Coordinates of C-alpha atoms in Angstrom, one line a residue:
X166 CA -66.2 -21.6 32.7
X167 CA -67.8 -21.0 29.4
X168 CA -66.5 -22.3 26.1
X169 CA -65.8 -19.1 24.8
X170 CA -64.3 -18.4 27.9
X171 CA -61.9 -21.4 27.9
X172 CA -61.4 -20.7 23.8
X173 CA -60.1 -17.2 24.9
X174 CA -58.0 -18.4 27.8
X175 CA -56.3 -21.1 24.8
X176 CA -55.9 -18.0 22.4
X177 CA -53.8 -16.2 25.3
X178 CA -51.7 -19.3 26.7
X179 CA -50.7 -19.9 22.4
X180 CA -50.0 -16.4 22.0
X181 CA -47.8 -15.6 25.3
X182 CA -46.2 -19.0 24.3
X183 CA -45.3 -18.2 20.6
X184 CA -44.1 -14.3 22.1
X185 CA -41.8 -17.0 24.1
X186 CA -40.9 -19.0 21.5
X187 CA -40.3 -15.8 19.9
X188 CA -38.3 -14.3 22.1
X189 CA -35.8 -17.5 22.9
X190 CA -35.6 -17.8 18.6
X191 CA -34.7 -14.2 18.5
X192 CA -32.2 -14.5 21.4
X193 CA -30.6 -17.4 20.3
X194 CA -29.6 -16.0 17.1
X195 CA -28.5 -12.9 18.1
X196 CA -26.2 -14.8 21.1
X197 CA -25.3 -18.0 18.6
X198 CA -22.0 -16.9 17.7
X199 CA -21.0 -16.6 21.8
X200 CA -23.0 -20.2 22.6
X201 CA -20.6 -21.4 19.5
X202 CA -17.5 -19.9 21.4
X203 CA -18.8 -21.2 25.1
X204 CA -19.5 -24.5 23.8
X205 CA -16.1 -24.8 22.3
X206 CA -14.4 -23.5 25.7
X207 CA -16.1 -25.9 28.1
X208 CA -14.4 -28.4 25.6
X209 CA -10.6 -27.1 26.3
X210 CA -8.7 -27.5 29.2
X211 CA -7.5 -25.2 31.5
X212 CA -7.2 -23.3 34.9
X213 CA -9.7 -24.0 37.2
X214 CA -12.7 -21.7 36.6
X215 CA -15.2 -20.2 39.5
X216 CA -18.9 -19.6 38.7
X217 CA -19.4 -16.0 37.4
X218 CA -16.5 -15.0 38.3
X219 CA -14.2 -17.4 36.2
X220 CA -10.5 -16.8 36.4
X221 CA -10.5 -13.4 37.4
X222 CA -8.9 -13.8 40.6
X223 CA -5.9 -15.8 38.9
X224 CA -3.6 -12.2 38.2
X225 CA -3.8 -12.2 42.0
X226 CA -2.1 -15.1 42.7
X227 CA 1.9 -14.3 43.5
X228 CA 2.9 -17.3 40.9
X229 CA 0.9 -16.7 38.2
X230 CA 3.7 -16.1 36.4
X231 CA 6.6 -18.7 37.2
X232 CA 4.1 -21.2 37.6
X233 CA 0.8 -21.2 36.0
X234 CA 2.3 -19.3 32.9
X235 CA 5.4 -21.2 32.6
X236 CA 3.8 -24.4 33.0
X237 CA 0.9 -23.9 30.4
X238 CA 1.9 -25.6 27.7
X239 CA 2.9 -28.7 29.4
X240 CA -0.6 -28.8 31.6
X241 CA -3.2 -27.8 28.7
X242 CA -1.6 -28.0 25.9
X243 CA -1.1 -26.1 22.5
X244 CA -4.6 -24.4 22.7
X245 CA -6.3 -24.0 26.1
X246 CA -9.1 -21.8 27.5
X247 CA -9.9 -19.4 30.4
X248 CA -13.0 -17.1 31.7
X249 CA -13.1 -13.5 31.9
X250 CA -16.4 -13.4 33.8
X251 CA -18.6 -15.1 31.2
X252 CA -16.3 -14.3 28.4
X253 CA -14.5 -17.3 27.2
X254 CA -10.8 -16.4 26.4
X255 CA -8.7 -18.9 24.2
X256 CA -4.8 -19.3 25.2
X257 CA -2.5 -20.1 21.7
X258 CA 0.9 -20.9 22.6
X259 CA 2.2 -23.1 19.9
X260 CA 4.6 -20.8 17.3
X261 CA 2.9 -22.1 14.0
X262 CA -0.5 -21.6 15.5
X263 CA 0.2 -17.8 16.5
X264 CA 1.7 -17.5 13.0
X265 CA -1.9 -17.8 11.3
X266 CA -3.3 -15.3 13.6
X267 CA -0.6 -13.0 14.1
X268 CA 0.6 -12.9 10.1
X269 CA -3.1 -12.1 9.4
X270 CA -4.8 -8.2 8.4
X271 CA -7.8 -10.4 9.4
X272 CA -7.1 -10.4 13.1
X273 CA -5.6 -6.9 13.5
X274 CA -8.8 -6.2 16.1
X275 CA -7.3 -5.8 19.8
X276 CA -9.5 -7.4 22.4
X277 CA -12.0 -6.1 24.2
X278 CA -9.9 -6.6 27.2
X279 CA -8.1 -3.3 25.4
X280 CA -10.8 -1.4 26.5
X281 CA -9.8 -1.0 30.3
X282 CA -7.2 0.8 28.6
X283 CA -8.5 4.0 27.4
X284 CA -8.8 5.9 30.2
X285 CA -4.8 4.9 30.9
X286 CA -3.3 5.3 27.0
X287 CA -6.2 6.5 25.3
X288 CA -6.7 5.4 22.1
X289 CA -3.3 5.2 20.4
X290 CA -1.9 2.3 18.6
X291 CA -1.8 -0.4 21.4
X292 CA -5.6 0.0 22.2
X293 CA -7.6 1.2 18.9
X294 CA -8.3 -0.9 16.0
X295 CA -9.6 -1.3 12.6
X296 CA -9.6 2.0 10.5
X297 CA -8.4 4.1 13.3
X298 CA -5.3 1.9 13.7
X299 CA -4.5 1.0 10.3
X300 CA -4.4 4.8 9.4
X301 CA -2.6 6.1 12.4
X302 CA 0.0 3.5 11.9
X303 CA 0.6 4.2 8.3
X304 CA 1.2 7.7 8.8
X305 CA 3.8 7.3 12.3
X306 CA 5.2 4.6 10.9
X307 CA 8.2 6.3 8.3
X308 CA 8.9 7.9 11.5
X309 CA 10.4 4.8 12.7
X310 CA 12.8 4.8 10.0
X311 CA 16.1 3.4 10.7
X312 CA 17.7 6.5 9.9
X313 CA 15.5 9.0 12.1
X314 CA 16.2 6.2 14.8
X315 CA 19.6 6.6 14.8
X316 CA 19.9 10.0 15.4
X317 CA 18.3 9.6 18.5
X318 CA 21.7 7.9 20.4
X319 CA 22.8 11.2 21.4
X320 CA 19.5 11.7 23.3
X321 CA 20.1 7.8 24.3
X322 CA 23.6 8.3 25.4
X323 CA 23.2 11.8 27.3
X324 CA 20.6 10.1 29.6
X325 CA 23.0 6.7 30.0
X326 CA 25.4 9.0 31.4
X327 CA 22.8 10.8 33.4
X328 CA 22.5 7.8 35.1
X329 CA 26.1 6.5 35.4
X330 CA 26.4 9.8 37.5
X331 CA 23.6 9.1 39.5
X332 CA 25.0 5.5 40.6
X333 CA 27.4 5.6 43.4
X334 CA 31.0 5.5 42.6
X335 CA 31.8 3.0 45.5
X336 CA 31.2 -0.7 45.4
X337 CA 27.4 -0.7 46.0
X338 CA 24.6 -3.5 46.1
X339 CA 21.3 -1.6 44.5
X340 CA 18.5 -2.3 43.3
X341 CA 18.8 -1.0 39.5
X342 CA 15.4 -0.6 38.7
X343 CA 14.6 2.4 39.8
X344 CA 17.9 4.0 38.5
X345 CA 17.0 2.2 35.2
X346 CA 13.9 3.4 34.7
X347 CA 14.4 7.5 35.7
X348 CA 17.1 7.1 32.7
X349 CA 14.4 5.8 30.2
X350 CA 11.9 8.1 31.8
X351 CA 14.4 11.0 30.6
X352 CA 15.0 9.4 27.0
X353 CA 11.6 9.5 26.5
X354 CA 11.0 13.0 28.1
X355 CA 13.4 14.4 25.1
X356 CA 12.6 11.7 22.1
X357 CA 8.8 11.9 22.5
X358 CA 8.1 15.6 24.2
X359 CA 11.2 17.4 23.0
X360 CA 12.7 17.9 26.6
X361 CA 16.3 17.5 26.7
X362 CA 17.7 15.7 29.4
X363 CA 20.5 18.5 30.2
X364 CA 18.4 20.9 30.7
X365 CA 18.9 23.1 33.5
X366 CA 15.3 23.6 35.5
X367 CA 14.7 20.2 36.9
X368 CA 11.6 21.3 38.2
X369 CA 8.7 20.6 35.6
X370 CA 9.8 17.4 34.7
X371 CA 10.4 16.4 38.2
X372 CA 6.4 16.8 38.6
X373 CA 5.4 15.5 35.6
X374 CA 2.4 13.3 35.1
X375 CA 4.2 10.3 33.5
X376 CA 6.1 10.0 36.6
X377 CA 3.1 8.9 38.2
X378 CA 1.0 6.9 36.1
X379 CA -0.7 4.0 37.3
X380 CA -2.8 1.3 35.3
X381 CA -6.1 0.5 36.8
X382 CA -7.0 -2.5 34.3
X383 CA -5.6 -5.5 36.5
X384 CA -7.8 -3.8 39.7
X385 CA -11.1 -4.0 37.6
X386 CA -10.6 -7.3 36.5
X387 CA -9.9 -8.7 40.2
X388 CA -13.3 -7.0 40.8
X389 CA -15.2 -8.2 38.0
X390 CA -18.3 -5.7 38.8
X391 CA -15.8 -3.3 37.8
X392 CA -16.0 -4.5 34.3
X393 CA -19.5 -2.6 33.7
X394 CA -18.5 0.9 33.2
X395 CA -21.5 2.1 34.8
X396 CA -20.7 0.9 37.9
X397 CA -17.0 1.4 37.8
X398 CA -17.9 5.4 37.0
X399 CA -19.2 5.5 40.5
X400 CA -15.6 4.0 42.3
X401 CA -13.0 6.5 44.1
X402 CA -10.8 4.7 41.5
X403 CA -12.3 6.1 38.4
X404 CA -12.2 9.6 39.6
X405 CA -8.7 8.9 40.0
X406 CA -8.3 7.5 36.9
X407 CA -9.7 9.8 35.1
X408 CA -8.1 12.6 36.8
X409 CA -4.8 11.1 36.3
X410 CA -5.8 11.0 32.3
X411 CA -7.1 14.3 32.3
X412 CA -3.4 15.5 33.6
X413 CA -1.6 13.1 30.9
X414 CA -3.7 14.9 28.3
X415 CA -2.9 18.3 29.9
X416 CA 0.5 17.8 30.3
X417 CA 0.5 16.5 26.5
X418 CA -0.8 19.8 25.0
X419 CA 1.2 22.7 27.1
X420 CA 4.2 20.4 25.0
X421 CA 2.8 19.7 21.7
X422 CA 1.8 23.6 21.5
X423 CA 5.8 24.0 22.9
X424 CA 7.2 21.9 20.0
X425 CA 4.2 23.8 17.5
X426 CA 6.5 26.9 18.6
X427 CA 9.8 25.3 18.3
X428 CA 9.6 23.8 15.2
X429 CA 9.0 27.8 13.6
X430 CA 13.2 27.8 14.4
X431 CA 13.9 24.8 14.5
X432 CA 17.4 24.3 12.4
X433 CA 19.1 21.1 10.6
X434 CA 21.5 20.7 13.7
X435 CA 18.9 21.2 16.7
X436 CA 17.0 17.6 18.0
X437 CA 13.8 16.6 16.9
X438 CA 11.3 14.7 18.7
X439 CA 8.6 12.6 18.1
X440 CA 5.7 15.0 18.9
X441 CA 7.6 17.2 16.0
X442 CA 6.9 14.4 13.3
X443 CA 3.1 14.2 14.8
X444 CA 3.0 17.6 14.4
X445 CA 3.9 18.0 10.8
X446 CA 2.1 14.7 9.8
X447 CA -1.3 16.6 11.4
X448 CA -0.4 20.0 9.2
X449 CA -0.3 17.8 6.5
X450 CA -3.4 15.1 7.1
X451 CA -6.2 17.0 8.9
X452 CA -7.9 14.0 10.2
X453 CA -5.0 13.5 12.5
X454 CA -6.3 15.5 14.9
X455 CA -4.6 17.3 18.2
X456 CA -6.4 14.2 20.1
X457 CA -4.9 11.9 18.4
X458 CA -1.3 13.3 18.9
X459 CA -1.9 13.6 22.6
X460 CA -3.5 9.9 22.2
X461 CA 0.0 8.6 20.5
X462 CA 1.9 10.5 23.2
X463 CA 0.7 9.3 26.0
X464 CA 1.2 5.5 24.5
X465 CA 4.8 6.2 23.6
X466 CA 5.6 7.7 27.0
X467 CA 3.4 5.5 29.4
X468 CA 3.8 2.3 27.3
X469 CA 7.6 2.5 26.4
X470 CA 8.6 3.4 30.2
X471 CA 7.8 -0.2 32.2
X472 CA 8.9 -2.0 28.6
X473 CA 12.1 -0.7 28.1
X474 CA 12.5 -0.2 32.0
X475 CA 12.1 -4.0 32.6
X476 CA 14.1 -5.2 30.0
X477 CA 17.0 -3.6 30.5
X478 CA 16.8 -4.0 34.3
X479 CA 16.2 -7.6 33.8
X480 CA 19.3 -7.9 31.1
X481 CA 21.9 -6.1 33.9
X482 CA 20.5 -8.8 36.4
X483 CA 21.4 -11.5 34.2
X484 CA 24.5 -10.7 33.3
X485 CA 25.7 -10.0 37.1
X486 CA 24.2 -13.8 37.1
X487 CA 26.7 -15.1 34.4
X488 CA 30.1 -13.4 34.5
X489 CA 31.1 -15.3 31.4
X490 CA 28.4 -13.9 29.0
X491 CA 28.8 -10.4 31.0
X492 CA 32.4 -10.7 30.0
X493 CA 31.9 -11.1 26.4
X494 CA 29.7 -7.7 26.1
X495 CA 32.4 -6.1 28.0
X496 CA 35.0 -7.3 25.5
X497 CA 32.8 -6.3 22.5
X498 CA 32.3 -3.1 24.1
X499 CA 36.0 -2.3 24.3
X500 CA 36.7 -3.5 21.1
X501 CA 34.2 -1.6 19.5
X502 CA 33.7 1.8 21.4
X503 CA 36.6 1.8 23.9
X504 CA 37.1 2.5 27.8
X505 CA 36.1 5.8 27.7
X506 CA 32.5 6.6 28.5
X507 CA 32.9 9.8 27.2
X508 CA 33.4 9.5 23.9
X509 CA 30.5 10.2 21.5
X510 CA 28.5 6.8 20.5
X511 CA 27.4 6.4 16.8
X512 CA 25.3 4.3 15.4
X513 CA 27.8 2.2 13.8
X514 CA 29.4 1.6 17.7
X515 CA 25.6 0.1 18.3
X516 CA 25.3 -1.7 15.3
X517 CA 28.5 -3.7 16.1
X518 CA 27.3 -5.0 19.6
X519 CA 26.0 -8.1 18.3
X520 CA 27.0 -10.4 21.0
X521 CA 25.4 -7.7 23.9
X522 CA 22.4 -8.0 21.7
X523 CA 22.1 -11.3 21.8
X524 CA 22.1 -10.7 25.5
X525 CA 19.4 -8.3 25.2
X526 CA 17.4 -11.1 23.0
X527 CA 17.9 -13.5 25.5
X528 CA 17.1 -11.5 29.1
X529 CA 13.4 -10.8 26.4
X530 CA 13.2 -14.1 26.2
X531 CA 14.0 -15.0 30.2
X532 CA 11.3 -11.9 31.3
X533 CA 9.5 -10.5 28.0
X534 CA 8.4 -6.7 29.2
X535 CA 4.8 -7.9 27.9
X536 CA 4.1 -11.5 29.0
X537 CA 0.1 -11.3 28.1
X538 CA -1.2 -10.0 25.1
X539 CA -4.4 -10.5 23.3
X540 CA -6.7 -10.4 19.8
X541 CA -10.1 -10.7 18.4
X542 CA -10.5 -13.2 15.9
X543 CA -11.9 -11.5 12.6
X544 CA -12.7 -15.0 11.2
X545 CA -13.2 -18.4 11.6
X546 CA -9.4 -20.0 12.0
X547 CA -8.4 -23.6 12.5
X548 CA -5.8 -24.1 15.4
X549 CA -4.8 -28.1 15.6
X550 CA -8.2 -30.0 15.8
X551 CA -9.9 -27.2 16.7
X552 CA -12.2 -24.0 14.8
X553 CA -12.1 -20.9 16.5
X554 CA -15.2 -19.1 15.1
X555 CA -15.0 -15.6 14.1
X556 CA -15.2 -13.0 17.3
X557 CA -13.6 -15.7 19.2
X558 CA -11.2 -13.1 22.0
X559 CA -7.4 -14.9 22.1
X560 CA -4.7 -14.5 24.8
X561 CA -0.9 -14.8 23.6
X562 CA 1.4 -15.6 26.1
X563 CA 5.1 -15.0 25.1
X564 CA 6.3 -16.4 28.6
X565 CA 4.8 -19.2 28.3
X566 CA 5.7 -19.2 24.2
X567 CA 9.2 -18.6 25.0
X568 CA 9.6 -21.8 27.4
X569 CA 8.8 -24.4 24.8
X570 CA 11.2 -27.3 25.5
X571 CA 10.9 -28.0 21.3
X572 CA 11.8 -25.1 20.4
X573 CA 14.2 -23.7 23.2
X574 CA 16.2 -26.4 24.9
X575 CA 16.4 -26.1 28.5
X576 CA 14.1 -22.9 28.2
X577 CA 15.2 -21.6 32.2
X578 CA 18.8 -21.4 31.0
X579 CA 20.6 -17.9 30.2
X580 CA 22.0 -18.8 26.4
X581 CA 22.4 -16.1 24.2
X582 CA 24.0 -17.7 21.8
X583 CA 20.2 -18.9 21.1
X584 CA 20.2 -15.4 18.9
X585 CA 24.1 -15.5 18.1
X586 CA 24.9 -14.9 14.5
X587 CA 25.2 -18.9 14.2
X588 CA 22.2 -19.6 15.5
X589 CA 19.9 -21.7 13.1
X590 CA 16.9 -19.9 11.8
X591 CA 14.0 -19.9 14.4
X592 CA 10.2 -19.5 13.8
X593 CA 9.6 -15.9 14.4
X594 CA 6.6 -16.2 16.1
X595 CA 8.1 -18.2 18.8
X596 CA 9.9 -15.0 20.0
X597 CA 7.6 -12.2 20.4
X598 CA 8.7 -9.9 23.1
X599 CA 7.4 -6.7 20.4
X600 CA 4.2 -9.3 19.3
X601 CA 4.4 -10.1 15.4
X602 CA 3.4 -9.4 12.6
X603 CA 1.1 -6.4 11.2
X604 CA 0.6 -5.4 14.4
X605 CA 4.3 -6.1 16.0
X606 CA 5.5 -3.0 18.1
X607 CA 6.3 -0.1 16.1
X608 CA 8.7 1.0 18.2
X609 CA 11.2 -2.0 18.8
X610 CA 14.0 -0.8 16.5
X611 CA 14.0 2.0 19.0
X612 CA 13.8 0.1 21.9
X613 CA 16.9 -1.9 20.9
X614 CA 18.7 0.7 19.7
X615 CA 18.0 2.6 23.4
X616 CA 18.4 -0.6 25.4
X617 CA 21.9 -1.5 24.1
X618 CA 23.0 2.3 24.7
X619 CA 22.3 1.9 28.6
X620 CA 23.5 -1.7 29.2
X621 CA 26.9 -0.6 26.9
X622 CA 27.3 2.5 28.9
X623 CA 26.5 0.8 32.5
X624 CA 29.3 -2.3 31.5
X625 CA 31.9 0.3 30.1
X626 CA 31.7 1.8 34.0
X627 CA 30.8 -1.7 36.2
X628 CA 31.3 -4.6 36.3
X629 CA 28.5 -6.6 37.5
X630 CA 27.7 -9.5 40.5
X631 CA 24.9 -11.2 42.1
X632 CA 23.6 -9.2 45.2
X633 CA 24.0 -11.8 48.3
X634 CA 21.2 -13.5 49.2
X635 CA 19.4 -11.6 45.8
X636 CA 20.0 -13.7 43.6
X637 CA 16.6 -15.1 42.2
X638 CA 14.0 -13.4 40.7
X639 CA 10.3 -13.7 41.2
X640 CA 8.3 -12.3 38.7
X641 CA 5.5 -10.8 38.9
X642 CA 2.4 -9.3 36.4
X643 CA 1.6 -6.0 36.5
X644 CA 0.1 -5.5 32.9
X645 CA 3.9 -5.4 32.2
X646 CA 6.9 -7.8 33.7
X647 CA 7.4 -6.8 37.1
X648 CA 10.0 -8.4 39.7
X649 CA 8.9 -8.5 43.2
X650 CA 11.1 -6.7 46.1
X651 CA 13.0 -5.5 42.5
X652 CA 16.1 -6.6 40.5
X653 CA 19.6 -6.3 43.0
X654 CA 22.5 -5.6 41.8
X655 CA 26.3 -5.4 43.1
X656 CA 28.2 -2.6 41.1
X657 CA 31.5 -2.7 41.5
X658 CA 33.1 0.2 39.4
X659 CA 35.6 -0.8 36.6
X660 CA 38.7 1.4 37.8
X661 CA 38.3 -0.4 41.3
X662 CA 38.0 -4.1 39.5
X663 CA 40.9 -3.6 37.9

């Protein structure tokens, strides 16, 4: 080999190696705020992670719930860590620490984890963020007025009795969730779409899309591959997904462009639905589009089903569990609305069931509808010892949140005088059944309002006891509170109790 030769071959090796060098500088910045939040992770405890895979596979496990979940805080700690895959996911359970995230416009950003979402909910208020959100929820949110909410208890009440008259009229050991959730399935046809529940054809409801809808989300996560949307476009389960979403969205516009025609006649005394305020808040802001009402639509219908289903199924469970507290309701009920199951509710009647709304609280509490929940940080926050840098993706975990010995005593126990009138003041980010803060559930006035209708209702007719051999729960995640082999029941109707 010549010198020039071996000059040239020098030249070459310097220049590959500073286009290295180059490379690894260039990738290092651009990937410096993830190594920050890895780094940080691998410091935190937590659930035992697998290689690429990470945690994954934990949603699969039977007791992720009423063990792992329940459990947290006493095995990791305050601030704790798990793997999506290669993404790092921190876990904040303590109540002051959730307070400096949750209070925050800073970190109103859902997670990315929202994403598996859209083809399900599209992009309404649970799933968008920044602009998109902040907009859509300034403009729906003075439909959430007290007011307007309490002129939907006649909707709320029709479907309670709906239901009462689907229950058998005989001493009966059921399981009420199903029951429970067809009569929140029928509030929400006639509240959100404008479809009374007395009407007389059945039939379109009956095969109505939102009677059908299944989440995907927790199947692509148990198969991380799933995760890249490139591959999961080629499954049997995206086709389904997306058919399923193209019939939500379907479904969606035949009623929107039904209430466009009602609302040409509609009179003070006639009911008005959601989709009607949608409707005159898109005349009115053109860059609330007919996607976005369909978008908003689908979350109210889809998202407010399992919620409100589980809750109230949970809360009748309970109090067949403890006759005393079932007994107080009942006595508050009487007092304040009467025997008769016929007479009209008002919205005073539901105001005054404090004690049955403590009930309510609690059962939330016991089995919160949403036990997982998560955020994007928009900057860098302290949590105890720890920074979380900005970007860093949180989980919140109200059932784990809600079982902190230091803040609820004997956290398994049934105790709604935990939310009794004397109760002393709690911090309110250690009960977040609806989240907190700026982004708390818009919807949870509602959602009470509705859930202390059906329980009322349901008490006024039964009386309530454990199903034999049914009388634990085991819970289990299915992107909302689920209860395997279901919630049982013995209903007993009042005229033969007495």
């Amino acid at each position: 080999m010549t010198f020039f030769q071996a000059l040239e071959k020098s030249s070459a090796v310097e220049l590959y190696t500073y286009i290295i060098l180059l490379l690894v500088s260039v990738l290092l910045y651009i990937f410096s705020d993830h190594l920050k939040i890895c780094i940080l992770a691998l410091r935190l405890p937590g659930p035992k992670a697998y290689p690429i895979i990470g945690n994954c596979l934990e949603i699969t496990k039977t007791d992720l719930i009423s063990r792992e979940m329940s459990e947290a805080y006493k095995k990791y700690g305050p601030l704790a860590r798990v793997w999506l895959c290669a993404l790092p996911m921190f876990v904040v359970l303590d109540p002051n620490d959730l307070k400096v995230i949750l209070s925050s416009k800073k970190h109103t950003d859902k997670s990315v984890f929202y994403k598996l979402l859209h083809n399900f909910l599209g992009r309404g208020l649970i799933t968008s963020s920044g602009h998109k959100w902040s907009s859509h929820r300034k403009l729906i949110q003075p439909s959430f007025n007290i007011a307007i909410l309490e002129k939907f208890i006649e909707t709320f009440a029709d479907s309670a009795s709906s239901l009462i008259d689907k229950l058998p009229k005989e001493e009966t050991v059921l399981n009420v969730t199903e029951y429970v959730n067809n009569c929140v399935l029928d509030i929400l046809n006639e509240a959100v779409l404008g479809v009374p529940v007395k009407r007389v054809d059945q039939s379109e409801m009956e095969t109505s899309p939102f009677r059908q809808g299944k989440v995907v989300a927790p199947y692509r996560i148990t198969h991380p591959w799933l995760l890249f949307n490139f591959i999961y476009k080629l499954t049997d389960a995206a086709t389904v997904e997306l058919n399923q979403k193209k019939q939500l969205d379907e479904f969606s516009r035949k009623m929107i462009l039904r209430r466009r025609e009602a609302l040409k006649s509609l009179t003070s005394s006639n009911r008005r639905c959601l989709l009607d305020f949608m409707i005159e808040i898109s005349n009115e802001n053109p860059e609330f589009t007919e996607d976005d009402i369909v978008d908003e639509a689908c979350t109210f219908m889809l998202a407010g089903q399992d919620s409100v289903g589980a809750a109230v199924a949970f809360t009748l469970f309970l109090l067949a569990r403890h006759q005393d507290h079932q007994a107080k309701c009942y006595e508050e009920i009487q007092r304040h609305i009467g025997p008769d199951s016929s007479k009209p509710l008002t919205a005073e009647n539901i105001r005054e069931l404090r004690y049955l709304e403590a009930c309510i609280k609690e059962s939330l509490r016991l089995y919160p509808s949403v036990p997982l929940m998560a955020r994007k940080i928009g900057e860098d926050v302290r949590v105890g010892k720890y920074q979380l840098p900005a970007g860093s993706e949180i989980l919140i975990l109200p059932y784990a949140t809600h079982r902190l010995e230091h803040v609820y005593p004997d956290p398994e126990r049934f105790d709604p005088e935990r939310f009794g009138d004397d109760a002393p003041h709690q911090n309110p980010y250690a009960y977040l059944p609806f989240s907190a803060g700026p982004r708390n559930c818009i919807g949870y006035k509602f959602a009470y309002i509705e859930m202390k209708t059906i329980v009322s209702r349901v008490l006024q007719n039964f009386q309530l006891s454990p199903a034999p051999g049914k009388e634990q729960v085991q819970p289990i995640f299915r992107m909302t509170l689920r209860a395997r082999g279901g919630l049982w029941v013995k209903l007993t109707p009042r005229k033969m109790a007495s």
